[in-house]
């Protein structure tokens, strides 16, 4: 895997969850594999945006001529970790007509009447689409474990159902990329404080943020279980240090670029005679 601009090692290699992974041992304020500082990170993000954009366009174009490939980025994190920043600054650099963004809030009564994946399946990207889940089906094994809303047997059933669902997506041609933005409690507190002291950020704040913060150790344990149960070859997890927003954005961008490059995308040749159409252009002048 080639080293991308600004990195000494590829983040897709450094941040991928593997055997023996321990979330407790992962830094939150580091920039693994990156050789520069904040300004360098911003420059890297800007420099690599056209690469991501072109790959996404290839993905979209290929599907117009029968291609079946797609990408699904799943974002999970504690509150304030920067999921919105990834959507805005990374995914936001590609053509929006090829993006399908799905957000998951508390389930409605109708959704509760079905299995937990019922509301998730319609959000899966079709051919050529760049799908994004802002939170996801993983809420149903994270918060449910933390608050004991599901027993161990049900949680095990859900882990298995998630693996089967994601394997099904992969079999259909979807590259599944799962990212946990790993923020520290201290950085989260700083960001929550900032939101409460800036009227333009009130809309980002919810009193439940502080309520859930009390369960931080339980959430970390729940995430550890998720990584152990659901990080697979077809749908790997990446744990990205998120105290430095600039690093998290650059790292996720590179992970997406390497994922798209791995799809071996091709520009469609078209379904017409190119030379004939070029000849016709000579008579098209009005």
CSV table of C-alpha atoms in Angstrom, one decimal:
chain,number,residue,atom,x,y,z
A,1,UNK,CA,0.0,0.0,0.0
A,2,UNK,CA,1.6,3.3,-1.1
A,3,UNK,CA,2.2,6.0,1.4
A,4,UNK,CA,-0.2,8.9,0.8
A,5,UNK,CA,0.7,12.6,0.9
A,6,UNK,CA,1.7,13.7,4.4
A,7,UNK,CA,1.8,10.2,5.9
A,8,UNK,CA,4.9,8.1,6.7
A,9,UNK,CA,2.7,5.1,7.1
A,10,UNK,CA,-0.8,4.4,5.7
A,11,UNK,CA,-3.6,4.9,8.3
A,12,UNK,CA,-5.5,2.0,6.9
A,13,UNK,CA,-2.7,-0.2,8.1
A,14,UNK,CA,-2.0,1.5,11.4
A,15,UNK,CA,-5.6,2.0,12.6
A,16,UNK,CA,-7.3,-1.3,11.5
A,17,UNK,CA,-8.5,-3.4,14.3
A,18,UNK,CA,-6.7,-6.8,14.4
A,19,UNK,CA,-6.3,-9.8,16.7
A,20,UNK,CA,-5.5,-8.8,20.3
A,21,UNK,CA,-6.7,-5.2,19.8
A,22,UNK,CA,-7.3,-3.3,23.0
A,23,UNK,CA,-9.3,0.0,22.9
A,24,UNK,CA,-7.9,0.9,26.3
A,25,UNK,CA,-4.4,1.0,24.9
A,26,UNK,CA,-5.2,3.3,21.9
A,27,UNK,CA,-4.2,6.9,22.0
A,28,UNK,CA,-6.8,9.6,21.4
A,29,UNK,CA,-4.5,12.6,21.0
A,30,UNK,CA,-1.9,11.1,18.6
A,31,UNK,CA,-1.5,11.4,14.9
A,32,UNK,CA,-0.2,7.9,13.9
A,33,UNK,CA,1.8,7.8,10.7
A,34,UNK,CA,1.5,11.6,10.1
A,35,UNK,CA,4.6,13.6,9.9
A,36,UNK,CA,3.2,17.1,10.2
A,37,UNK,CA,1.1,19.4,12.4
A,38,UNK,CA,-2.4,20.9,12.1
A,39,UNK,CA,-1.7,23.1,9.1
A,40,UNK,CA,0.0,20.2,7.3
A,41,UNK,CA,-3.1,18.1,8.0
A,42,UNK,CA,-5.4,20.7,6.5
A,43,UNK,CA,-3.1,20.9,3.5
A,44,UNK,CA,-3.2,17.2,3.1
A,45,UNK,CA,-7.0,17.1,3.3
A,46,UNK,CA,-7.2,19.7,0.6
A,47,UNK,CA,-4.6,18.1,-1.6
A,48,UNK,CA,-6.2,14.7,-1.4
A,49,UNK,CA,-9.8,15.8,-1.8
A,50,UNK,CA,-9.7,15.8,-5.7
A,51,UNK,CA,-8.4,12.2,-5.5
A,52,UNK,CA,-11.3,11.1,-3.4
A,53,UNK,CA,-13.7,13.0,-5.6
A,54,UNK,CA,-12.5,11.5,-8.8
A,55,UNK,CA,-12.7,7.9,-7.4
A,56,UNK,CA,-16.2,8.6,-6.2
A,57,UNK,CA,-17.1,9.9,-9.7
A,58,UNK,CA,-15.7,6.7,-11.2
A,59,UNK,CA,-17.7,4.6,-8.8
A,60,UNK,CA,-20.9,6.5,-9.8
A,61,UNK,CA,-20.1,6.5,-13.5
A,62,UNK,CA,-19.3,2.7,-13.6
A,63,UNK,CA,-22.8,2.0,-12.1
A,64,UNK,CA,-24.5,3.9,-15.0
A,65,UNK,CA,-23.1,1.1,-17.3
A,66,UNK,CA,-24.0,-1.9,-15.1
A,67,UNK,CA,-21.4,-1.6,-12.3
A,68,UNK,CA,-22.6,-3.1,-9.0
A,69,UNK,CA,-19.9,-1.7,-6.6
A,70,UNK,CA,-20.7,0.8,-3.8
A,71,UNK,CA,-19.1,2.0,-0.5
A,72,UNK,CA,-20.7,2.2,2.9
A,73,UNK,CA,-18.9,4.3,5.6
A,74,UNK,CA,-20.2,3.6,9.1
A,75,UNK,CA,-19.4,6.3,11.7
A,76,UNK,CA,-19.6,5.5,15.4
A,77,UNK,CA,-18.3,7.6,18.3
A,78,UNK,CA,-19.1,9.2,21.6
A,79,UNK,CA,-20.8,12.6,21.4
A,80,UNK,CA,-18.7,15.5,20.0
A,81,UNK,CA,-16.1,13.1,18.5
A,82,UNK,CA,-16.5,14.7,15.1
A,83,UNK,CA,-18.8,12.5,13.0
A,84,UNK,CA,-20.3,15.7,11.5
A,85,UNK,CA,-16.9,17.0,10.6
A,86,UNK,CA,-16.1,13.8,8.7
A,87,UNK,CA,-19.4,14.1,6.8
A,88,UNK,CA,-18.8,17.8,6.0
A,89,UNK,CA,-15.1,18.0,5.4
A,90,UNK,CA,-14.3,14.5,3.9
A,91,UNK,CA,-17.5,13.2,2.3
A,92,UNK,CA,-18.5,16.8,1.5
A,93,UNK,CA,-15.7,17.0,-1.0
A,94,UNK,CA,-17.4,14.6,-3.4
A,95,UNK,CA,-20.4,15.0,-5.7
A,96,UNK,CA,-23.5,15.0,-3.6
A,97,UNK,CA,-25.6,13.2,-6.2
A,98,UNK,CA,-23.6,10.1,-5.5
A,99,UNK,CA,-23.9,10.2,-1.7
A,100,UNK,CA,-26.6,8.6,0.4
A,101,UNK,CA,-26.4,9.9,4.0
A,102,UNK,CA,-28.5,8.1,6.6
A,103,UNK,CA,-28.7,9.2,10.2
A,104,UNK,CA,-30.1,7.0,13.0
A,105,UNK,CA,-31.8,8.5,16.0
A,106,UNK,CA,-33.9,6.8,18.7
A,107,UNK,CA,-36.2,4.2,17.0
A,108,UNK,CA,-39.8,5.1,16.4
A,109,UNK,CA,-42.7,2.9,17.7
A,110,UNK,CA,-43.0,1.4,14.2
A,111,UNK,CA,-39.3,0.6,14.0
A,112,UNK,CA,-39.4,-0.9,17.5
A,113,UNK,CA,-42.1,-3.3,16.2
A,114,UNK,CA,-39.5,-4.9,13.9
A,115,UNK,CA,-36.1,-6.5,14.2
A,116,UNK,CA,-33.3,-3.9,14.8
A,117,UNK,CA,-32.0,-4.2,11.2
A,118,UNK,CA,-35.4,-3.5,9.6
A,119,UNK,CA,-34.8,0.3,9.6
A,120,UNK,CA,-31.2,-0.1,8.6
A,121,UNK,CA,-31.5,-2.1,5.4
A,122,UNK,CA,-33.2,0.7,3.4
A,123,UNK,CA,-30.2,2.9,4.1
A,124,UNK,CA,-27.7,0.6,2.4
A,125,UNK,CA,-26.2,2.2,-0.8
A,126,UNK,CA,-27.2,1.0,-4.2
A,127,UNK,CA,-24.8,0.5,-7.1
A,128,UNK,CA,-22.5,3.4,-7.6
A,129,UNK,CA,-23.4,5.1,-4.4
A,130,UNK,CA,-21.3,6.4,-1.5
A,131,UNK,CA,-23.3,5.5,1.6
A,132,UNK,CA,-22.7,7.0,5.0
A,133,UNK,CA,-24.3,5.9,8.3
A,134,UNK,CA,-24.1,8.7,10.9
A,135,UNK,CA,-24.5,6.2,13.8
A,136,UNK,CA,-25.9,2.9,12.8
A,137,UNK,CA,-27.1,-0.6,13.8
A,138,UNK,CA,-24.2,-0.6,16.3
A,139,UNK,CA,-26.3,1.5,18.6
A,140,UNK,CA,-28.4,-1.6,19.1
A,141,UNK,CA,-25.4,-3.4,20.7
A,142,UNK,CA,-23.7,-0.4,22.3
A,143,UNK,CA,-26.4,1.5,24.2
A,144,UNK,CA,-28.3,-1.7,24.8
A,145,UNK,CA,-25.3,-3.3,26.5
A,146,UNK,CA,-24.5,-0.2,28.5
A,147,UNK,CA,-28.1,0.2,29.8
A,148,UNK,CA,-28.9,-3.5,30.0
A,149,UNK,CA,-31.8,-3.2,27.6
A,150,UNK,CA,-30.8,-6.5,26.1
A,151,UNK,CA,-29.5,-9.6,27.8
A,152,UNK,CA,-26.3,-11.4,26.7
A,153,UNK,CA,-28.1,-14.0,24.6
A,154,UNK,CA,-29.9,-11.2,22.6
A,155,UNK,CA,-26.6,-9.3,22.2
A,156,UNK,CA,-24.9,-12.3,20.8
A,157,UNK,CA,-27.8,-12.8,18.4
A,158,UNK,CA,-27.4,-9.2,17.3
A,159,UNK,CA,-23.6,-9.5,16.7
A,160,UNK,CA,-24.2,-12.5,14.5
A,161,UNK,CA,-27.0,-10.7,12.6
A,162,UNK,CA,-24.7,-7.7,12.1
A,163,UNK,CA,-22.0,-9.9,10.7
A,164,UNK,CA,-24.4,-11.7,8.4
A,165,UNK,CA,-25.9,-8.4,7.2
A,166,UNK,CA,-22.5,-6.9,6.4
A,167,UNK,CA,-21.3,-10.1,4.7
A,168,UNK,CA,-24.4,-9.8,2.6
A,169,UNK,CA,-23.6,-6.2,1.6
A,170,UNK,CA,-20.0,-7.2,0.8
A,171,UNK,CA,-21.2,-10.1,-1.4
A,172,UNK,CA,-23.5,-7.7,-3.3
A,173,UNK,CA,-20.5,-5.4,-4.1
A,174,UNK,CA,-20.5,-3.0,-1.2
A,175,UNK,CA,-17.1,-2.1,0.5
A,176,UNK,CA,-18.0,-1.7,4.2
A,177,UNK,CA,-15.7,0.7,6.1
A,178,UNK,CA,-16.4,1.1,9.8
A,179,UNK,CA,-14.8,3.9,11.7
A,180,UNK,CA,-14.9,4.6,15.4
A,181,UNK,CA,-13.7,8.1,16.2
A,182,UNK,CA,-11.8,7.7,19.5
A,183,UNK,CA,-12.1,10.8,21.7
A,184,UNK,CA,-10.9,11.3,25.3
A,185,UNK,CA,-13.3,12.3,28.1
A,186,UNK,CA,-11.2,15.5,28.7
A,187,UNK,CA,-11.5,16.5,25.0
A,188,UNK,CA,-15.2,15.7,25.0
A,189,UNK,CA,-15.7,17.9,28.1
A,190,UNK,CA,-13.9,20.8,26.4
A,191,UNK,CA,-16.1,20.5,23.3
A,192,UNK,CA,-19.3,20.3,25.4
A,193,UNK,CA,-18.1,23.4,27.3
A,194,UNK,CA,-17.5,25.2,24.0
A,195,UNK,CA,-21.0,24.4,22.8
A,196,UNK,CA,-22.6,25.8,25.9
A,197,UNK,CA,-20.6,29.1,25.6
A,198,UNK,CA,-21.4,29.7,22.0
A,199,UNK,CA,-25.0,30.5,21.0
A,200,UNK,CA,-24.2,29.3,17.4
A,201,UNK,CA,-23.5,25.9,18.8
A,202,UNK,CA,-26.5,25.4,21.1
A,203,UNK,CA,-28.2,23.4,18.4
A,204,UNK,CA,-25.4,20.8,18.7
A,205,UNK,CA,-25.9,20.3,22.4
A,206,UNK,CA,-28.2,17.9,24.1
A,207,UNK,CA,-28.6,17.4,27.9
A,208,UNK,CA,-28.4,13.7,27.2
A,209,UNK,CA,-24.8,14.2,26.2
A,210,UNK,CA,-23.9,14.7,29.9
A,211,UNK,CA,-26.2,11.9,31.0
A,212,UNK,CA,-24.4,9.3,28.7
A,213,UNK,CA,-21.0,10.7,29.7
A,214,UNK,CA,-21.5,9.2,33.1
A,215,UNK,CA,-21.4,5.7,31.5
A,216,UNK,CA,-18.0,6.3,29.7
A,217,UNK,CA,-16.3,3.1,31.1
A,218,UNK,CA,-19.3,1.0,30.2
A,219,UNK,CA,-19.3,2.4,26.6
A,220,UNK,CA,-15.6,1.7,26.2
A,221,UNK,CA,-16.3,-1.9,27.3
A,222,UNK,CA,-19.2,-2.1,24.8
A,223,UNK,CA,-17.0,-0.8,22.0
A,224,UNK,CA,-14.4,-3.4,22.9
A,225,UNK,CA,-17.0,-6.1,22.6
A,226,UNK,CA,-18.1,-4.8,19.2
A,227,UNK,CA,-14.6,-4.8,17.8
A,228,UNK,CA,-14.0,-8.4,19.1
A,229,UNK,CA,-17.3,-9.6,17.7
A,230,UNK,CA,-17.7,-7.7,14.4
A,231,UNK,CA,-14.4,-6.6,13.0
A,232,UNK,CA,-14.2,-9.0,10.0
A,233,UNK,CA,-12.1,-9.3,6.8
A,234,UNK,CA,-15.1,-8.2,4.7
A,235,UNK,CA,-16.1,-5.4,7.1
A,236,UNK,CA,-13.1,-4.2,9.2
A,237,UNK,CA,-13.2,-1.6,12.0
A,238,UNK,CA,-10.8,1.3,12.1
A,239,UNK,CA,-10.2,3.1,15.4
A,240,UNK,CA,-9.1,6.7,14.6
A,241,UNK,CA,-7.7,9.1,17.3
A,242,UNK,CA,-10.1,12.0,17.3
A,243,UNK,CA,-8.8,14.5,19.8
A,244,UNK,CA,-7.2,16.2,16.8
A,245,UNK,CA,-10.0,16.8,14.4
A,246,UNK,CA,-7.6,17.6,11.5
A,247,UNK,CA,-5.9,14.2,11.9
A,248,UNK,CA,-9.1,12.3,12.1
A,249,UNK,CA,-10.4,13.9,8.9
A,250,UNK,CA,-7.1,13.2,7.0
A,251,UNK,CA,-6.9,9.6,8.2
A,252,UNK,CA,-10.5,8.8,7.3
A,253,UNK,CA,-10.0,10.4,3.9
A,254,UNK,CA,-7.0,8.2,3.2
A,255,UNK,CA,-8.9,5.1,4.4
A,256,UNK,CA,-11.7,5.9,2.0
A,257,UNK,CA,-9.3,6.5,-0.9
A,258,UNK,CA,-7.5,3.2,-0.3
A,259,UNK,CA,-10.9,1.4,-0.1
A,260,UNK,CA,-12.0,2.9,-3.4
A,261,UNK,CA,-8.7,2.2,-5.1
A,262,UNK,CA,-9.1,-1.4,-4.0
A,263,UNK,CA,-12.3,-1.7,-6.1
A,264,UNK,CA,-10.3,-1.3,-9.3
A,265,UNK,CA,-12.7,1.1,-10.8
A,266,UNK,CA,-12.7,1.9,-14.5
A,267,UNK,CA,-14.1,4.7,-16.5
A,268,UNK,CA,-16.9,3.3,-18.7
A,269,UNK,CA,-16.1,3.1,-22.3
A,270,UNK,CA,-19.6,4.2,-23.3
A,271,UNK,CA,-22.2,2.4,-25.4
A,272,UNK,CA,-21.6,4.4,-28.6
A,273,UNK,CA,-19.2,4.7,-31.5
A,274,UNK,CA,-16.7,7.4,-30.3
A,275,UNK,CA,-15.3,8.1,-33.7
A,276,UNK,CA,-18.7,8.3,-35.3
A,277,UNK,CA,-19.9,10.8,-32.7
A,278,UNK,CA,-16.7,12.9,-33.2
A,279,UNK,CA,-17.5,13.0,-36.9
A,280,UNK,CA,-21.0,14.1,-36.2
A,281,UNK,CA,-19.7,17.0,-34.1
A,282,UNK,CA,-18.5,18.7,-37.3
A,283,UNK,CA,-22.1,19.0,-38.4
A,284,UNK,CA,-23.4,20.1,-35.0
A,285,UNK,CA,-22.4,23.7,-35.3
A,286,UNK,CA,-25.5,26.0,-35.2
